[in-house]
């Protein structure tokens, strides 16, 4: 498999051709990641697998709503998994912003999707290059059901330090993504 | 629409993206983002961080899980793209899910001095309410045990922090003591979210507090 498989065209084959082979490839890559995400958020293995299965089925059913100019496949699946997590683990509704007045472009500019994917690659690299402590804090904030205060209790660091470390880490990421974002 | 000048904090955007906020806070964040393109763009960036983090860890999934997923996609109806969710009558779509079609549907309860409120049903860690402040009215001076978020839907109010009009969100924490005053030109309607009871300074409002559920 290529180093960075083209998940965007894989998802577009699912969207446009209802291609099951493409779905299996996408599943083999993302279902274990969604499962790990759920487990880090406190789900046991069985529930995490069940939710991962539902998330991947949702990807198939909602493929028409995927907009490659706005989100990478990983980002889009993350948002679906996050919403299912709130529903399954916290039994809460998740208020979502109203849709933009324009939907996904039927035929988006390839350059947009490619540019977005490059940005994601940069972001992934920047994250990998963060000092371990900063990266761990960001991961805890995203994946643990932990508030900043709980992270402070767990790590023994004062709340202000946590917040400034997270801010610093985000600044570095933002810096790494500079140029295209705004 | 007037330009939005008071935005979400990084903490709130990140918490919303991570999915770690209480339902009532998610509601006010989603409502602000529905009105604010700048915060929507910031949220996209936080979601992108989530996407990158998702890639970093994996946990083996059984073959039965894949078989089950294939079963689900073959059986399930592929829903047509739903119509875009839109708000109406000053109420953005996420809020409309909690208050009904429009502000005319809201069942207001008086809390004194012409101010009215309607508590919305969410999970209990934080409380969301609509506030109706008649034009020119001052809300009693109060401070907070926790966080208070106030998003303007109609009209405007002003306090020591500045002027807040439709789409603007005020983020007040423990330290802020404020007395918001509604603009004289129009009644002001806000969505307010608190994660702890407000503390009013005067004796009377404090006595009334348990009854008002503020």
Short mmCIF file of C-alpha atoms in Angstrom, two decimals:
data_model
loop_
_atom_site.label_atom_id
_atom_site.label_comp_id
_atom_site.label_asym_id
_atom_site.label_seq_id
_atom_site.Cartn_x
_atom_site.Cartn_y
_atom_site.Cartn_z
CA UNK A 1 0.00 0.00 0.00
CA UNK A 2 1.22 3.48 -0.80
CA UNK A 3 2.54 5.53 2.08
CA UNK A 4 -0.43 7.86 2.12
CA UNK A 5 -3.36 6.11 0.45
CA UNK A 6 -5.82 8.34 -1.30
CA UNK A 7 -8.80 7.95 0.99
CA UNK A 8 -10.60 10.81 -0.72
CA UNK A 9 -10.93 8.99 -4.04
CA UNK A 10 -11.76 5.82 -2.11
CA UNK A 11 -14.67 7.59 -0.41
CA UNK A 12 -15.75 9.14 -3.70
CA UNK A 13 -15.94 5.63 -5.21
CA UNK A 14 -18.17 4.71 -2.28
CA UNK A 15 -20.25 7.83 -2.78
CA UNK A 16 -20.67 7.67 -6.55
CA UNK A 17 -20.31 3.97 -7.43
CA UNK A 18 -21.41 2.34 -4.14
CA UNK A 19 -18.16 0.38 -4.43
CA UNK A 20 -18.00 -2.33 -1.72
CA UNK A 21 -14.33 -3.08 -2.37
CA UNK A 22 -13.54 0.53 -1.62
CA UNK A 23 -15.66 0.28 1.54
CA UNK A 24 -13.73 -2.77 2.74
CA UNK A 25 -10.41 -0.94 2.23
CA UNK A 26 -11.72 2.10 4.09
CA UNK A 27 -13.09 -0.11 6.86
CA UNK A 28 -9.80 -1.96 7.34
CA UNK A 29 -8.00 1.32 7.83
CA UNK A 30 -10.49 3.39 9.81
CA UNK A 31 -12.57 0.94 11.88
CA UNK A 32 -9.57 0.01 14.12
CA UNK A 33 -8.86 3.73 14.57
CA UNK A 34 -12.43 4.56 15.49
CA UNK A 35 -12.37 1.60 17.92
CA UNK A 36 -9.17 2.88 19.55
CA UNK A 37 -10.69 6.37 19.81
CA UNK A 38 -13.78 4.98 21.58
CA UNK A 39 -11.70 2.87 23.94
CA UNK A 40 -9.54 5.82 24.91
CA UNK A 41 -12.74 7.69 25.71
CA UNK A 42 -13.78 4.99 28.17
CA UNK A 43 -15.76 2.44 26.12
CA UNK A 44 -14.97 -1.24 26.66
CA UNK A 45 -13.72 -3.24 23.66
CA UNK A 46 -17.12 -4.72 22.81
CA UNK A 47 -18.96 -1.39 22.84
CA UNK A 48 -16.09 0.31 20.98
CA UNK A 49 -16.28 -2.30 18.23
CA UNK A 50 -20.06 -2.02 17.99
CA UNK A 51 -19.86 1.76 17.68
CA UNK A 52 -17.00 1.52 15.15
CA UNK A 53 -19.22 -0.74 13.04
CA UNK A 54 -22.08 1.76 13.18
CA UNK A 55 -19.77 4.65 12.36
CA UNK A 56 -18.43 2.88 9.27
CA UNK A 57 -21.97 1.98 8.13
CA UNK A 58 -22.88 5.66 8.60
CA UNK A 59 -19.93 6.61 6.37
CA UNK A 60 -21.49 4.46 3.63
CA UNK A 61 -24.99 5.82 4.11
CA UNK A 62 -24.00 9.46 4.42
CA UNK A 63 -21.28 9.41 1.77
CA UNK A 64 -23.28 11.90 -0.33
CA UNK A 65 -22.71 14.52 2.39
CA UNK A 66 -18.92 14.21 2.26
CA UNK A 67 -17.36 17.40 0.91
CA UNK A 68 -13.69 16.81 0.01
CA UNK A 69 -13.11 20.55 -0.33
CA UNK A 70 -14.01 21.09 3.33
CA UNK A 71 -12.73 18.08 5.25
CA UNK A 72 -10.34 15.18 4.79
CA UNK A 73 -11.76 11.67 5.10
CA UNK A 74 -10.08 11.26 8.51
CA UNK A 75 -11.60 14.54 9.74
CA UNK A 76 -15.04 13.63 8.45
CA UNK A 77 -14.94 10.19 10.07
CA UNK A 78 -13.66 11.78 13.29
CA UNK A 79 -16.72 14.05 13.45
CA UNK A 80 -19.09 11.10 12.87
CA UNK A 81 -17.30 9.03 15.52
CA UNK A 82 -17.31 11.91 18.00
CA UNK A 83 -21.05 12.43 17.60
CA UNK A 84 -21.74 8.70 18.00
CA UNK A 85 -19.51 8.70 21.08
CA UNK A 86 -21.58 11.43 22.76
CA UNK A 87 -24.74 9.56 21.88
CA UNK A 88 -23.49 6.09 22.97
CA UNK A 89 -21.38 6.97 26.02
CA UNK A 90 -23.11 10.03 27.41
CA UNK A 91 -26.65 9.41 26.11
CA UNK A 92 -26.90 13.04 25.07
CA UNK A 93 -28.05 14.82 21.98
CA UNK A 94 -25.36 16.69 20.06
CA UNK A 95 -26.50 20.09 18.78
CA UNK A 96 -24.80 20.67 15.41
CA UNK A 97 -24.42 24.00 13.59
CA UNK A 98 -26.90 24.70 10.86
CA UNK A 99 -25.83 23.73 7.36
CA UNK A 100 -24.06 26.23 5.20
CA UNK A 101 -26.33 27.76 2.57
CA UNK A 102 -24.41 25.81 -0.03
CA UNK A 103 -24.03 22.02 0.14
CA UNK A 104 -21.10 19.94 -1.11
CA UNK A 105 -20.09 20.96 -4.63
CA UNK A 106 -21.19 18.24 -7.03
CA UNK A 107 -17.87 18.51 -8.83
CA UNK A 108 -15.37 20.12 -6.46
CA UNK A 109 -12.11 21.57 -7.59
CA UNK A 110 -9.55 18.77 -7.35
CA UNK A 111 -6.94 21.33 -6.29
CA UNK A 112 -8.97 22.13 -3.16
CA UNK A 113 -9.06 18.50 -2.07
CA UNK A 114 -5.38 18.00 -2.83
CA UNK A 115 -4.47 21.20 -0.97
CA UNK A 116 -6.53 20.10 2.00
CA UNK A 117 -4.85 16.70 2.05
CA UNK A 118 -1.41 18.35 1.97
CA UNK A 119 -2.48 20.53 4.86
CA UNK A 120 -3.53 17.42 6.79
CA UNK A 121 -0.17 15.78 6.07
CA UNK A 122 1.59 18.89 7.41
CA UNK A 123 -0.63 18.88 10.46
CA UNK A 124 0.07 15.19 11.11
CA UNK A 125 3.80 15.82 10.78
CA UNK A 126 3.65 18.86 13.06
CA UNK A 127 1.79 16.81 15.63
CA UNK A 128 4.35 14.02 15.45
CA UNK A 129 7.11 16.56 15.97
CA UNK A 130 5.57 18.14 19.07
CA UNK A 131 7.33 17.45 22.36
CA UNK A 132 5.76 14.30 23.86
CA UNK A 133 4.26 16.16 26.80
CA UNK A 134 2.43 18.64 24.60
CA UNK A 135 1.15 15.98 22.24
CA UNK A 136 -0.10 13.88 25.12
CA UNK A 137 -2.04 16.82 26.53
CA UNK A 138 -3.74 17.44 23.22
CA UNK A 139 -4.58 13.75 22.89
CA UNK A 140 -5.99 13.69 26.41
CA UNK A 141 -8.11 16.75 25.72
CA UNK A 142 -9.52 15.19 22.53
CA UNK A 143 -9.86 11.56 23.46
CA UNK A 144 -10.24 11.38 27.18
CA UNK A 145 -13.48 12.47 28.73
CA UNK A 146 -11.23 14.82 30.63
CA UNK A 147 -11.71 18.49 31.22
CA UNK A 148 -8.65 20.69 31.56
CA UNK A 149 -9.20 20.61 35.31
CA UNK A 150 -9.25 16.82 35.39
CA UNK A 151 -6.10 16.70 33.28
CA UNK A 152 -4.52 19.03 35.83
CA UNK A 153 -5.49 16.65 38.63
CA UNK A 154 -4.25 13.61 36.71
CA UNK A 155 -0.91 15.08 35.72
CA UNK A 156 -0.28 17.10 38.85
CA UNK A 157 0.29 20.20 36.75
CA UNK A 158 -1.50 23.43 37.66
CA UNK A 159 -4.46 24.33 35.47
CA UNK A 160 -2.77 27.43 34.08
CA UNK A 161 0.20 25.35 32.91
CA UNK A 162 -2.08 22.86 31.18
CA UNK A 163 -3.95 25.59 29.39
CA UNK A 164 -0.81 27.39 28.28
CA UNK A 165 0.80 24.12 27.12
CA UNK A 166 -2.25 23.23 25.09
CA UNK A 167 -2.30 26.73 23.67
CA UNK A 168 1.40 26.51 22.85
CA UNK A 169 0.92 23.16 21.15
CA UNK A 170 -2.00 24.51 19.12
CA UNK A 171 0.03 27.59 18.18
CA UNK A 172 2.78 25.35 16.88
CA UNK A 173 0.29 23.34 14.88
CA UNK A 174 -1.25 26.50 13.52
CA UNK A 175 2.16 27.80 12.62
CA UNK A 176 2.93 24.58 10.79
CA UNK A 177 -0.28 24.93 8.81
CA UNK A 178 0.29 28.59 8.10
CA UNK A 179 -0.44 30.03 4.72
CA UNK A 180 -3.58 28.37 3.48
CA UNK A 181 -5.80 28.23 6.53
CA UNK A 182 -7.14 31.79 6.48
CA UNK B 1 -26.66 41.30 9.57
CA UNK B 2 -24.33 43.31 11.77
CA UNK B 3 -20.79 42.14 12.12
CA UNK B 4 -20.09 39.75 14.98
CA UNK B 5 -17.41 41.12 17.28
CA UNK B 6 -17.56 38.79 20.30
CA UNK B 7 -16.50 35.23 19.53
CA UNK B 8 -16.00 31.81 21.11
CA UNK B 9 -12.80 31.12 23.07
CA UNK B 10 -10.25 28.52 21.99
CA UNK B 11 -11.24 26.40 25.02
CA UNK B 12 -14.85 26.27 23.89
CA UNK B 13 -14.02 25.56 20.25
CA UNK B 14 -11.66 22.77 21.20
CA UNK B 15 -14.07 21.28 23.75
CA UNK B 16 -16.87 21.37 21.19
CA UNK B 17 -14.69 19.68 18.59
CA UNK B 18 -13.48 17.07 21.08
CA UNK B 19 -17.05 16.45 22.27
CA UNK B 20 -16.30 16.97 25.96
CA UNK B 21 -18.71 19.82 26.76
CA UNK B 22 -22.13 19.48 28.45
CA UNK B 23 -25.13 19.45 26.12
CA UNK B 24 -26.24 22.99 27.03
CA UNK B 25 -22.78 24.36 26.21
CA UNK B 26 -22.71 22.42 22.93
CA UNK B 27 -26.06 24.03 22.14
CA UNK B 28 -24.85 27.61 22.56
CA UNK B 29 -21.60 26.88 20.69
CA UNK B 30 -23.51 25.32 17.77
CA UNK B 31 -25.94 28.25 17.74
CA UNK B 32 -23.12 30.81 17.64
CA UNK B 33 -21.30 28.91 14.88
CA UNK B 34 -24.51 28.88 12.85
CA UNK B 35 -24.29 32.69 12.85
CA UNK B 36 -20.51 33.16 12.73
CA UNK B 37 -18.38 32.14 9.73
CA UNK B 38 -15.11 32.96 11.52
CA UNK B 39 -15.80 30.53 14.35
CA UNK B 40 -17.04 27.94 11.87
CA UNK B 41 -13.68 28.13 10.11
CA UNK B 42 -11.84 27.79 13.44
CA UNK B 43 -13.96 24.77 14.29
CA UNK B 44 -13.00 23.15 10.97
CA UNK B 45 -9.35 23.53 12.03
CA UNK B 46 -10.01 21.88 15.40
CA UNK B 47 -11.89 19.05 13.69
CA UNK B 48 -8.84 18.63 11.43
CA UNK B 49 -6.69 18.14 14.54
CA UNK B 50 -9.19 15.46 15.61
CA UNK B 51 -8.82 13.79 12.21
CA UNK B 52 -5.04 13.74 12.51
CA UNK B 53 -5.22 12.37 16.07
CA UNK B 54 -7.64 9.67 14.92
CA UNK B 55 -4.96 8.40 12.53
CA UNK B 56 -2.40 7.88 15.28
CA UNK B 57 -3.81 4.92 17.22
CA UNK B 58 -5.61 1.76 16.23
CA UNK B 59 -7.02 -1.27 17.95
CA UNK B 60 -7.63 -4.55 16.14
CA UNK B 61 -11.17 -5.14 14.93
CA UNK B 62 -12.67 -8.63 14.43
CA UNK B 63 -13.62 -9.99 11.01
CA UNK B 64 -17.16 -10.38 12.37
CA UNK B 65 -17.25 -6.62 12.77
CA UNK B 66 -16.50 -6.12 9.07
CA UNK B 67 -19.04 -8.78 8.11
CA UNK B 68 -21.64 -7.02 10.25
CA UNK B 69 -20.84 -3.66 8.68
CA UNK B 70 -21.21 -5.13 5.16
CA UNK B 71 -24.53 -6.55 6.27
CA UNK B 72 -25.62 -3.14 7.48
CA UNK B 73 -24.67 -1.34 4.28
CA UNK B 74 -26.41 -3.94 2.10
CA UNK B 75 -29.58 -3.91 4.15
CA UNK B 76 -29.82 -0.27 5.06
CA UNK B 77 -31.62 2.21 2.93
CA UNK B 78 -29.26 4.76 1.55
CA UNK B 79 -30.97 7.91 2.60
CA UNK B 80 -31.14 10.69 0.08
CA UNK B 81 -29.21 13.77 1.09
CA UNK B 82 -31.46 15.44 3.65
CA UNK B 83 -32.61 18.97 3.02
CA UNK B 84 -30.16 21.44 4.57
CA UNK B 85 -31.08 22.29 8.15
CA UNK B 86 -32.12 25.92 8.37
CA UNK B 87 -33.34 28.05 11.20
CA UNK B 88 -36.22 30.46 11.02
CA UNK B 89 -37.57 33.53 12.78
CA UNK B 90 -34.24 34.47 14.42
CA UNK B 91 -33.75 30.92 15.72
CA UNK B 92 -30.81 29.02 14.14
CA UNK B 93 -31.42 25.32 13.41
CA UNK B 94 -29.67 23.78 16.46
CA UNK B 95 -31.67 25.98 18.81
CA UNK B 96 -34.90 25.35 16.90
CA UNK B 97 -34.56 21.67 17.90
CA UNK B 98 -34.97 22.83 21.52
CA UNK B 99 -37.50 25.68 21.29
CA UNK B 100 -39.71 24.69 18.37
CA UNK B 101 -40.28 26.65 15.22
CA UNK B 102 -39.83 30.20 16.36
CA UNK B 103 -39.68 32.57 19.28
CA UNK B 104 -43.47 32.86 19.20
CA UNK B 105 -43.66 29.24 20.42
CA UNK B 106 -41.62 29.91 23.57
CA UNK B 107 -43.46 29.52 26.89
CA UNK B 108 -42.05 32.43 28.86
CA UNK B 109 -42.17 32.69 32.64
CA UNK B 110 -41.80 36.07 34.32
CA UNK B 111 -38.81 36.47 36.66
CA UNK B 112 -39.50 40.07 37.69
CA UNK B 113 -38.98 43.58 36.32
CA UNK B 114 -40.43 42.50 33.01
CA UNK B 115 -37.64 39.97 32.44
CA UNK B 116 -38.88 36.56 31.31
CA UNK B 117 -37.16 33.24 30.89
CA UNK B 118 -37.72 29.79 29.46
CA UNK B 119 -35.52 26.90 30.58
CA UNK B 120 -34.62 24.46 27.81
CA UNK B 121 -34.38 20.74 28.37
CA UNK B 122 -30.78 19.51 28.32
CA UNK B 123 -28.56 17.21 30.38
CA UNK B 124 -28.13 18.51 33.95
CA UNK B 125 -24.39 19.48 34.09
CA UNK B 126 -25.26 22.90 32.66
CA UNK B 127 -28.48 24.83 32.16
CA UNK B 128 -29.66 26.57 28.98
CA UNK B 129 -32.37 29.22 29.10
CA UNK B 130 -33.83 31.86 26.85
CA UNK B 131 -33.94 35.30 28.43
CA UNK B 132 -36.31 38.05 27.37
CA UNK B 133 -35.19 41.49 28.53
CA UNK B 134 -37.53 44.40 27.71
CA UNK B 135 -35.89 47.33 25.91
CA UNK B 136 -34.01 49.57 28.29
CA UNK B 137 -34.19 47.12 31.24
CA UNK B 138 -31.19 46.32 33.44
CA UNK B 139 -30.72 42.75 34.67
CA UNK B 140 -29.76 42.78 38.38
CA UNK B 141 -26.07 42.95 39.15
CA UNK B 142 -24.81 39.41 39.52
CA UNK B 143 -21.62 37.40 39.51
CA UNK B 144 -21.04 33.72 38.88
CA UNK B 145 -19.92 30.61 40.64
CA UNK B 146 -18.99 29.18 37.28
CA UNK B 147 -19.28 29.98 33.64
CA UNK B 148 -22.04 32.08 32.10
CA UNK B 149 -22.36 32.27 28.33
CA UNK B 150 -24.81 34.71 26.76
CA UNK B 151 -25.62 34.76 23.04
CA UNK B 152 -27.79 37.54 21.63
CA UNK B 153 -30.57 36.46 19.26
CA UNK B 154 -32.49 39.74 19.00
CA UNK B 155 -31.78 43.31 20.06
CA UNK B 156 -28.62 44.10 21.98
CA UNK B 157 -27.30 44.65 25.48
CA UNK B 158 -24.43 46.52 26.93
CA UNK B 159 -22.33 46.00 30.05
CA UNK B 160 -18.81 46.77 31.27
CA UNK B 161 -17.42 44.35 28.66
CA UNK B 162 -18.95 46.18 25.71
CA UNK B 163 -21.96 46.03 23.44
CA UNK B 164 -23.39 42.69 22.35
CA UNK B 165 -25.74 42.37 19.37
CA UNK B 166 -27.18 39.44 17.39
CA UNK B 167 -24.64 36.63 17.11
CA UNK B 168 -22.29 38.07 19.73
CA UNK B 169 -21.46 35.81 22.67
CA UNK B 170 -20.35 37.03 26.08
CA UNK B 171 -18.20 34.66 28.10
CA UNK B 172 -18.28 35.52 31.81
CA UNK B 173 -16.43 33.53 34.43
CA UNK B 174 -16.19 33.66 38.22
CA UNK B 175 -14.63 37.11 38.31
CA UNK B 176 -17.03 39.13 36.25
CA UNK B 177 -19.71 41.08 38.05
CA UNK B 178 -21.94 42.69 35.53
CA UNK B 179 -25.26 44.39 35.00
CA UNK B 180 -26.34 43.95 31.40
CA UNK B 181 -28.67 46.67 30.13
CA UNK B 182 -30.84 46.01 27.07
CA UNK B 183 -30.77 48.55 24.23
CA UNK B 184 -33.63 51.01 24.33
CA UNK B 185 -34.60 50.42 20.70
CA UNK B 186 -35.74 46.79 20.89
CA UNK B 187 -36.52 44.03 23.41
CA UNK B 188 -33.49 41.80 23.80
CA UNK B 189 -33.68 38.00 23.53
CA UNK B 190 -30.67 35.90 24.51
CA UNK B 191 -29.70 32.29 24.89
CA UNK B 192 -27.87 31.98 28.23
CA UNK B 193 -25.97 28.96 29.55
CA UNK B 194 -24.68 28.56 33.09
CA UNK B 195 -22.81 25.68 34.67
CA UNK B 196 -23.51 26.87 38.24
CA UNK B 197 -26.18 29.04 39.85
CA UNK B 198 -25.80 32.81 39.44
CA UNK B 199 -25.16 34.87 42.58
CA UNK B 200 -27.19 38.03 42.76
CA UNK B 201 -25.83 40.82 44.92
CA UNK B 202 -29.05 42.30 46.23
CA UNK B 203 -30.93 40.50 49.01
CA UNK B 204 -34.25 40.31 47.23
CA UNK B 205 -33.08 38.71 44.02
CA UNK B 206 -31.04 36.29 46.12
CA UNK B 207 -34.08 35.25 48.11
CA UNK B 208 -36.03 34.76 44.91
CA UNK B 209 -33.23 32.77 43.30
CA UNK B 210 -34.26 29.25 44.41
CA UNK B 211 -37.75 29.84 43.05
CA UNK B 212 -36.59 31.18 39.74
CA UNK B 213 -34.23 28.27 39.16
CA UNK B 214 -31.65 30.84 38.04
#
